[in-house]
PDB file of C-alpha atoms in Angstrom:
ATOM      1  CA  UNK A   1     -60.051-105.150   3.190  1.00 38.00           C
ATOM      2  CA  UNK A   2     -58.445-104.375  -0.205  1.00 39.00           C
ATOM      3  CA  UNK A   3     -56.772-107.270  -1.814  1.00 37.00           C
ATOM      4  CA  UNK A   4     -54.243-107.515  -5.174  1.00 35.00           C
ATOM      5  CA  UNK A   5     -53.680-110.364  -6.722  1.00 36.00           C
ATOM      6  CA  UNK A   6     -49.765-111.283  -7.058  1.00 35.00           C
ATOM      7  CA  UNK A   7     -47.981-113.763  -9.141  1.00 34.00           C
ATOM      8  CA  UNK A   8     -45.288-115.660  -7.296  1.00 35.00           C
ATOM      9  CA  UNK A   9     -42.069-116.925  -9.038  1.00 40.00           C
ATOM     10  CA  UNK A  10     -43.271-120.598  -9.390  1.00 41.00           C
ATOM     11  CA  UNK A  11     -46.262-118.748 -11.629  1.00 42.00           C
ATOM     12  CA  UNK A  12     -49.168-119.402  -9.020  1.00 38.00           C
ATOM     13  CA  UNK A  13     -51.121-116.626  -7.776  1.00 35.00           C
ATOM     14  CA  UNK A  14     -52.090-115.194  -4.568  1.00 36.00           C
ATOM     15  CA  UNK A  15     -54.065-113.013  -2.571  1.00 36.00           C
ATOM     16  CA  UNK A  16     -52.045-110.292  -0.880  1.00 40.00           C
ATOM     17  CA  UNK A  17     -53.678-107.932   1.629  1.00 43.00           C
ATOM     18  CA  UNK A  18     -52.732-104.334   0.811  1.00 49.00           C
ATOM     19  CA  UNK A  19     -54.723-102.241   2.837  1.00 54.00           C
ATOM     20  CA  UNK A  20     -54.100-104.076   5.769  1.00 63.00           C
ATOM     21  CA  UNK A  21     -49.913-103.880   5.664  1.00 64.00           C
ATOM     22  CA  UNK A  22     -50.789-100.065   4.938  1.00 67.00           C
ATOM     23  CA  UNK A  23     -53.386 -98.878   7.259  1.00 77.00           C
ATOM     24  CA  UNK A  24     -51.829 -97.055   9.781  1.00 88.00           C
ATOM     25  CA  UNK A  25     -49.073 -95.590   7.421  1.00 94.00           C
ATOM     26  CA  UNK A  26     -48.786 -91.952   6.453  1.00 96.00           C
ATOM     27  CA  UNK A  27     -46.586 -90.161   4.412  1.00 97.00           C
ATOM     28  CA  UNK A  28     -45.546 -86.872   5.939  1.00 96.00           C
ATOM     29  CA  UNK A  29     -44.516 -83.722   4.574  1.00 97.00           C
ATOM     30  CA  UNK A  30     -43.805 -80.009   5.501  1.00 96.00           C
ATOM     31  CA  UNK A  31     -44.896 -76.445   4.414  1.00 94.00           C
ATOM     32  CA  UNK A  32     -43.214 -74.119   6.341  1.00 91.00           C
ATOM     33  CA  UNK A  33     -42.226 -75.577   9.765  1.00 90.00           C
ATOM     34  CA  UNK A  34     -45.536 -77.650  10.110  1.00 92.00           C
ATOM     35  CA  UNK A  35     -45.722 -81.645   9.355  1.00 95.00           C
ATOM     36  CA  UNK A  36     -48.765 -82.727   7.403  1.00 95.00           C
ATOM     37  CA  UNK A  37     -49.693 -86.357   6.774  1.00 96.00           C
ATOM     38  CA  UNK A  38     -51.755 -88.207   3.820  1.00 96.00           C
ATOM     39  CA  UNK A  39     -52.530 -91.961   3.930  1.00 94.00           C
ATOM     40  CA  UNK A  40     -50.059 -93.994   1.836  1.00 95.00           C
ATOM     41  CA  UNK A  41     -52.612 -95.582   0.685  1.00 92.00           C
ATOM     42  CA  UNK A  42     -53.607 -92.255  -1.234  1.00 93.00           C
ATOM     43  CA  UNK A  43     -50.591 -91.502  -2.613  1.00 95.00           C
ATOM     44  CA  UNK A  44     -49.467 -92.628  -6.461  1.00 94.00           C
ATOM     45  CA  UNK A  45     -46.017 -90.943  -6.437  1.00 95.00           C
ATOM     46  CA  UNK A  46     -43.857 -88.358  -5.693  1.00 96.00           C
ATOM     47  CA  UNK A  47     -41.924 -86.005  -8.288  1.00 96.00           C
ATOM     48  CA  UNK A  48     -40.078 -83.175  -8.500  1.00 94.00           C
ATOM     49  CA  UNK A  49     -41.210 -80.078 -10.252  1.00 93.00           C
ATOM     50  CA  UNK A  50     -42.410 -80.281 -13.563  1.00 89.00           C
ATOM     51  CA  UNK A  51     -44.346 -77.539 -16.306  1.00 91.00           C
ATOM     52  CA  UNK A  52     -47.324 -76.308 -15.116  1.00 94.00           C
ATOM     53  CA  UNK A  53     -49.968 -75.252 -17.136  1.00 93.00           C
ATOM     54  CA  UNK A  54     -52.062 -72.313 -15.465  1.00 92.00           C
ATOM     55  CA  UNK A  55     -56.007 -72.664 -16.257  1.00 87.00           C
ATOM     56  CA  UNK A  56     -57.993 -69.338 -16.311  1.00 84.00           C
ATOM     57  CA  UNK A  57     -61.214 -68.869 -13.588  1.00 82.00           C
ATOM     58  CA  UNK A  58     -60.084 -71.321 -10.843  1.00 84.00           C
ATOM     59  CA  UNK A  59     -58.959 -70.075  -7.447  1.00 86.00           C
ATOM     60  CA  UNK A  60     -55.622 -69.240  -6.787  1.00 89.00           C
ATOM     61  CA  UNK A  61     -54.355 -72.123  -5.204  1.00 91.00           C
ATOM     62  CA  UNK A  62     -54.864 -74.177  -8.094  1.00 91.00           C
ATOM     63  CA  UNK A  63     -51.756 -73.880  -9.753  1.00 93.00           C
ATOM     64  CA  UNK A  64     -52.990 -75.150 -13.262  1.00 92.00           C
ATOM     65  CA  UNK A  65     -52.447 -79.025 -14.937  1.00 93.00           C
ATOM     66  CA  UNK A  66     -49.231 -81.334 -15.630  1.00 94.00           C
ATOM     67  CA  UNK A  67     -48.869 -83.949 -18.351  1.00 93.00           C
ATOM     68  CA  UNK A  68     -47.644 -86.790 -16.551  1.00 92.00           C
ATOM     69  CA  UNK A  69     -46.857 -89.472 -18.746  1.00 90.00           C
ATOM     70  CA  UNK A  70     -49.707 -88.239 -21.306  1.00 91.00           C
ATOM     71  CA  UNK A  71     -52.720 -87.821 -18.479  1.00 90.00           C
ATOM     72  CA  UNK A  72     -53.576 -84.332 -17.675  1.00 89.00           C
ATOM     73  CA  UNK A  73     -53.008 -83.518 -14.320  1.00 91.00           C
ATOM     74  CA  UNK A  74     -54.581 -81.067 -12.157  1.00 92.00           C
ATOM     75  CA  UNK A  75     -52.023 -79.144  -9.633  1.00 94.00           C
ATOM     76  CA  UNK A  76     -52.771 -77.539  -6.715  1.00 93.00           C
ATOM     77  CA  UNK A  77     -50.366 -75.790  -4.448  1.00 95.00           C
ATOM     78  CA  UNK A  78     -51.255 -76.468  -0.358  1.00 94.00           C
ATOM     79  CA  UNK A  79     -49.372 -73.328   1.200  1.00 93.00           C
ATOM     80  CA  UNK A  80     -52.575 -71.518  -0.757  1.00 92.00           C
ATOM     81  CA  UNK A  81     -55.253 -73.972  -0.202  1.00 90.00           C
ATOM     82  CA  UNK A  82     -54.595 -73.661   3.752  1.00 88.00           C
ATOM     83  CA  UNK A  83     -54.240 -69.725   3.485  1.00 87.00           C
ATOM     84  CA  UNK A  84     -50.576 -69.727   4.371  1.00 89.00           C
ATOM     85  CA  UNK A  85     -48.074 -67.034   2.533  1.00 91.00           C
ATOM     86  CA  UNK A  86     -46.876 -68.454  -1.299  1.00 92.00           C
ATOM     87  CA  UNK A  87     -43.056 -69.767  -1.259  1.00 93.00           C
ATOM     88  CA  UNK A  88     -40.168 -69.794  -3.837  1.00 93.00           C
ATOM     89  CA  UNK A  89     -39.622 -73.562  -4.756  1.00 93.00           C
ATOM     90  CA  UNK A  90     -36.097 -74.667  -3.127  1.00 94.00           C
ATOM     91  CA  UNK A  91     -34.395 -78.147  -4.889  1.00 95.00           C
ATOM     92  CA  UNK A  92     -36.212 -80.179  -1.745  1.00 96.00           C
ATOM     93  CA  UNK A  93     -39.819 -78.880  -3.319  1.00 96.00           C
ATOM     94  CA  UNK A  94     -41.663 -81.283  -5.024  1.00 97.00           C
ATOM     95  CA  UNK A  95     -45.229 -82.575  -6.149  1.00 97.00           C
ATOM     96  CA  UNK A  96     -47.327 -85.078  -4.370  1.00 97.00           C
ATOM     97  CA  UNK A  97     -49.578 -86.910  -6.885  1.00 96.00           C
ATOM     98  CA  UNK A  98     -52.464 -88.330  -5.030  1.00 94.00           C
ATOM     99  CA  UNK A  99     -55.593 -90.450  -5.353  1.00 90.00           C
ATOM    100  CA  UNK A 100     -59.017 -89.763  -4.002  1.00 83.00           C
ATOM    101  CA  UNK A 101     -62.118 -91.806  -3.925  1.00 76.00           C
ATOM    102  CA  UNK A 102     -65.182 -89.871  -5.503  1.00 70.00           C
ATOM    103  CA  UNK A 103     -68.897 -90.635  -3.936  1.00 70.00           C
ATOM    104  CA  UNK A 104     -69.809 -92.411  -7.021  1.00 74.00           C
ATOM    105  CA  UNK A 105     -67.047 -94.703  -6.227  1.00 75.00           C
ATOM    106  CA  UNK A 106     -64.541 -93.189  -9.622  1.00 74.00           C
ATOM    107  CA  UNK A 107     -60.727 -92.225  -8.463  1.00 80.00           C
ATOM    108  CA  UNK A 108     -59.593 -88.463  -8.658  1.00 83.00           C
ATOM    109  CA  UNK A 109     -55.821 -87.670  -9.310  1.00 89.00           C
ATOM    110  CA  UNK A 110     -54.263 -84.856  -8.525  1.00 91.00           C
ATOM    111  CA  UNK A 111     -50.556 -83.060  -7.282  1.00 94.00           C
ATOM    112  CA  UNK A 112     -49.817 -81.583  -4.665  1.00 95.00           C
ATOM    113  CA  UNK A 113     -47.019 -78.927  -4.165  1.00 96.00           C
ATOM    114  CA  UNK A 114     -45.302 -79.534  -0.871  1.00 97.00           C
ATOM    115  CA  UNK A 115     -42.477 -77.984   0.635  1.00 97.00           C
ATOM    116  CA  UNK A 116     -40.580 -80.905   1.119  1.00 96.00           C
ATOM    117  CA  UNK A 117     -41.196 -84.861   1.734  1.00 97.00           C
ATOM    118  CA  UNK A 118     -40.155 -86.569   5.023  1.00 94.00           C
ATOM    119  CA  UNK A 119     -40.805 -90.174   5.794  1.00 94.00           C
ATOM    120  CA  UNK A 120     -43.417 -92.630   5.519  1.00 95.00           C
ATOM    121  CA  UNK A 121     -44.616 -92.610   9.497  1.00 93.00           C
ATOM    122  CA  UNK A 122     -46.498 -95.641  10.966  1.00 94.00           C
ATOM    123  CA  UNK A 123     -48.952 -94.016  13.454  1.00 94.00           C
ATOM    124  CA  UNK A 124     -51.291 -96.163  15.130  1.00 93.00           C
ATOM    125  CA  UNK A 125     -54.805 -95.706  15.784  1.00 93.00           C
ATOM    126  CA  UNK A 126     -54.587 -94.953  19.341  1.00 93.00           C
ATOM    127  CA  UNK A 127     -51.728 -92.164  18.830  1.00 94.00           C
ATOM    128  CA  UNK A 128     -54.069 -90.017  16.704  1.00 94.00           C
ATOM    129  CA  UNK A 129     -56.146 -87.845  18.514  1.00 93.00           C
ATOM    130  CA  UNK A 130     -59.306 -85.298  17.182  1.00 90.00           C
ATOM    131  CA  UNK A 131     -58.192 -82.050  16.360  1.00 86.00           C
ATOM    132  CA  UNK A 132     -58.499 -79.381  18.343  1.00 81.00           C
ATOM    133  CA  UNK A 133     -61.675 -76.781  18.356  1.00 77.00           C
ATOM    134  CA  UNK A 134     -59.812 -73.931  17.879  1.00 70.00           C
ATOM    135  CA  UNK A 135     -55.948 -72.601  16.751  1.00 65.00           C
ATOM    136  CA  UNK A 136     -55.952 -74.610  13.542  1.00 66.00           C
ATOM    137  CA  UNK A 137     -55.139 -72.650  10.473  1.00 67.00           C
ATOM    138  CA  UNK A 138     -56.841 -74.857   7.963  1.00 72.00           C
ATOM    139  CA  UNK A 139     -60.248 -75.625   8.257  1.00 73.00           C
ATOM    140  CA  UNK A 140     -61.165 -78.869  11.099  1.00 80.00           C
ATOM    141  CA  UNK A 141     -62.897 -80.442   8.480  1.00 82.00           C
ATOM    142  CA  UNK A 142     -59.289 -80.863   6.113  1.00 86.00           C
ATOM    143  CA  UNK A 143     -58.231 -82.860   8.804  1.00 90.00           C
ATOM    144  CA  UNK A 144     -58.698 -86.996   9.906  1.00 91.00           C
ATOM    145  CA  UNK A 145     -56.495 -86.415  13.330  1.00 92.00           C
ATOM    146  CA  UNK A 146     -53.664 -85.086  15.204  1.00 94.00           C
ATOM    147  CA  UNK A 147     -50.749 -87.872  15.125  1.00 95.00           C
ATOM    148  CA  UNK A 148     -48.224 -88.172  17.629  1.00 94.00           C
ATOM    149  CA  UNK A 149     -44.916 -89.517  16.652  1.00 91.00           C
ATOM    150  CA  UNK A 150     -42.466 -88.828  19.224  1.00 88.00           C
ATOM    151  CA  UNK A 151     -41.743 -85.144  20.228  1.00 88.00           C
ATOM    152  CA  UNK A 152     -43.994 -83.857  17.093  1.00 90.00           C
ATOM    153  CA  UNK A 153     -47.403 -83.775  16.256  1.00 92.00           C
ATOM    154  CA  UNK A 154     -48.434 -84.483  12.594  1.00 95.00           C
ATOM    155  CA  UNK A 155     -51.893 -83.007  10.969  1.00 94.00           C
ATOM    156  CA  UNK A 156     -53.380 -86.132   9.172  1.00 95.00           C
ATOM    157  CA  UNK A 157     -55.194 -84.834   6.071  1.00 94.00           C
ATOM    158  CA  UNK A 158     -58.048 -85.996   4.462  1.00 90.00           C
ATOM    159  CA  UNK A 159     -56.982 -85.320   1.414  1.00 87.00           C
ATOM    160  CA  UNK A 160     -60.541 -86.039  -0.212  1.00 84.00           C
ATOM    161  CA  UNK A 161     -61.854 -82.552   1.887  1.00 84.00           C
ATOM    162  CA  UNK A 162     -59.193 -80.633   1.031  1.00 84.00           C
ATOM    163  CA  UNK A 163     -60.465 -80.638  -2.834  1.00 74.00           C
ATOM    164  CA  UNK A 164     -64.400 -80.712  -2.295  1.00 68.00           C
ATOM    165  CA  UNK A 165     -66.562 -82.103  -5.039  1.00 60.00           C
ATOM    166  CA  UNK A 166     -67.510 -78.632  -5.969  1.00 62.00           C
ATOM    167  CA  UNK A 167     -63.566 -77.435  -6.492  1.00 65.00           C
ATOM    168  CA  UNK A 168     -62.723 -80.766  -8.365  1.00 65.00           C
ATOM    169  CA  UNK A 169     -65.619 -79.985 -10.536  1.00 67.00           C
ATOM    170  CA  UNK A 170     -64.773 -76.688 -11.275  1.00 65.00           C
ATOM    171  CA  UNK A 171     -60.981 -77.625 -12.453  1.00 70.00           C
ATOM    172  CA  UNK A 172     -62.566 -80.246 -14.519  1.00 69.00           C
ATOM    173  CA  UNK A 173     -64.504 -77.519 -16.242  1.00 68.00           C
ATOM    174  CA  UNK A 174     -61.795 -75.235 -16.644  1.00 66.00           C
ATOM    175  CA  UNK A 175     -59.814 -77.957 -17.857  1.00 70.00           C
ATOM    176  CA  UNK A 176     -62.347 -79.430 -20.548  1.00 72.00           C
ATOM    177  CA  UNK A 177     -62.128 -75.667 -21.350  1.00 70.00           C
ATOM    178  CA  UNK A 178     -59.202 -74.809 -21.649  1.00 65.00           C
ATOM    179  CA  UNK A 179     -56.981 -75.025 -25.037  1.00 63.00           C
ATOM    180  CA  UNK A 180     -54.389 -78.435 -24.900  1.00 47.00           C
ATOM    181  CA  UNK A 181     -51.490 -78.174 -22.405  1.00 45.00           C
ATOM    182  CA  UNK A 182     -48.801 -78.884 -24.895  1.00 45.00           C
ATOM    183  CA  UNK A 183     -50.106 -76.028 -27.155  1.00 39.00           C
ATOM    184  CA  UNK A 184     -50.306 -73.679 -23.972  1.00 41.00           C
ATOM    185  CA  UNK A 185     -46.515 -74.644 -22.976  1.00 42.00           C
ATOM    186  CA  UNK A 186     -45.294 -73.842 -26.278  1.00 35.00           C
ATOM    187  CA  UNK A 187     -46.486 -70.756 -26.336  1.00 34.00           C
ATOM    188  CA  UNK A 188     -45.317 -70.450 -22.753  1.00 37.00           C
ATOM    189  CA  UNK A 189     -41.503 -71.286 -23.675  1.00 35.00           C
TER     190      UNK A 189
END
């Protein structure tokens, strides 16, 4: 179990158990009429849209980088990663930025374009069922479970699938590549 250290007001410290408060939480989303699901745990923060720098030779769905308070960002947009039809950005649309463990245990950030952001959901561990062999329009292995919260299922992502080692690789070449994002948006403006 992941633990933080945390200073209390009378200046001792203590352990506080993050992962376990968090386990079963998920934040869900939409794209289109369809609620997705990441851990909590996985996400950084949520922000509406900013500049987007487009990188040459990565697949479509990669929408390019961000600066984010001076770290370059890579952006992808998930309507395109799950094959669904592009969408013109309303005032609700926003980026997810989220974390992902590597195998060599190193942390991978990236956004996420969503349609819009619901709710952090608390779905336990026996409301999430496999997902099912067929009818899925993104690939079985994109997704951790089915969760059911009341009248709705939610597809729980696992958001470390969804950008294989072999994609994150290739926008960290095209990004070591490509000239410096503020240069590019310059030119862009």
């Amino acid at each position: 179990m992941a633990t933080t250290e945390r200073t209390t007001t009378n200046g001792t410290t203590s352990q506080h158990e993050t992962r376990g408060a968090n386990e079963n939480k998920f934040l869900s989303f939409c794209l289109g009429s369809e609620h997705y699901g990441v851990e909590i745990l996985r996400v950084r923060e949520i922000i509406g849209l900013l500049a987007i720098t487009p990188l040459p030779q990565t697949p479509s769905y990669v929408k390019g980088v961000m600066n984010l308070r001076g770290r370059i960002i890579p952006v992808i947009d998930l309507r395109l990663r799950f094959g669904l039809n592009a969408a013109e950005a309303t005032k609700e649309t926003c980026i997810v930025v989220l974390e992902s463990s590597e195998p060599d245990g190193s942390q991978t950030v990236m956004g996420a374009v969503v349609d819009s952001v619901r709710e952090v959901q608390d779905i336990a561990p026996a409301a999430i069922e496999p997902p099912p062999e067929f009818g899925c329009e993104i690939p079985l292995k994109y997704i951790l479970g089915m969760g059911k919260v009341k009248d709705r299922v939610i597809v729980l992502l696992d958001i470390a699938e969804v950008i294989g080692v072999r994609e994150r690789a290739q926008i960290a070449g095209a990004i070591k590549d490509s000239p410096l994002p503020a240069a590019a948006e310059r030119r862009a403006a």
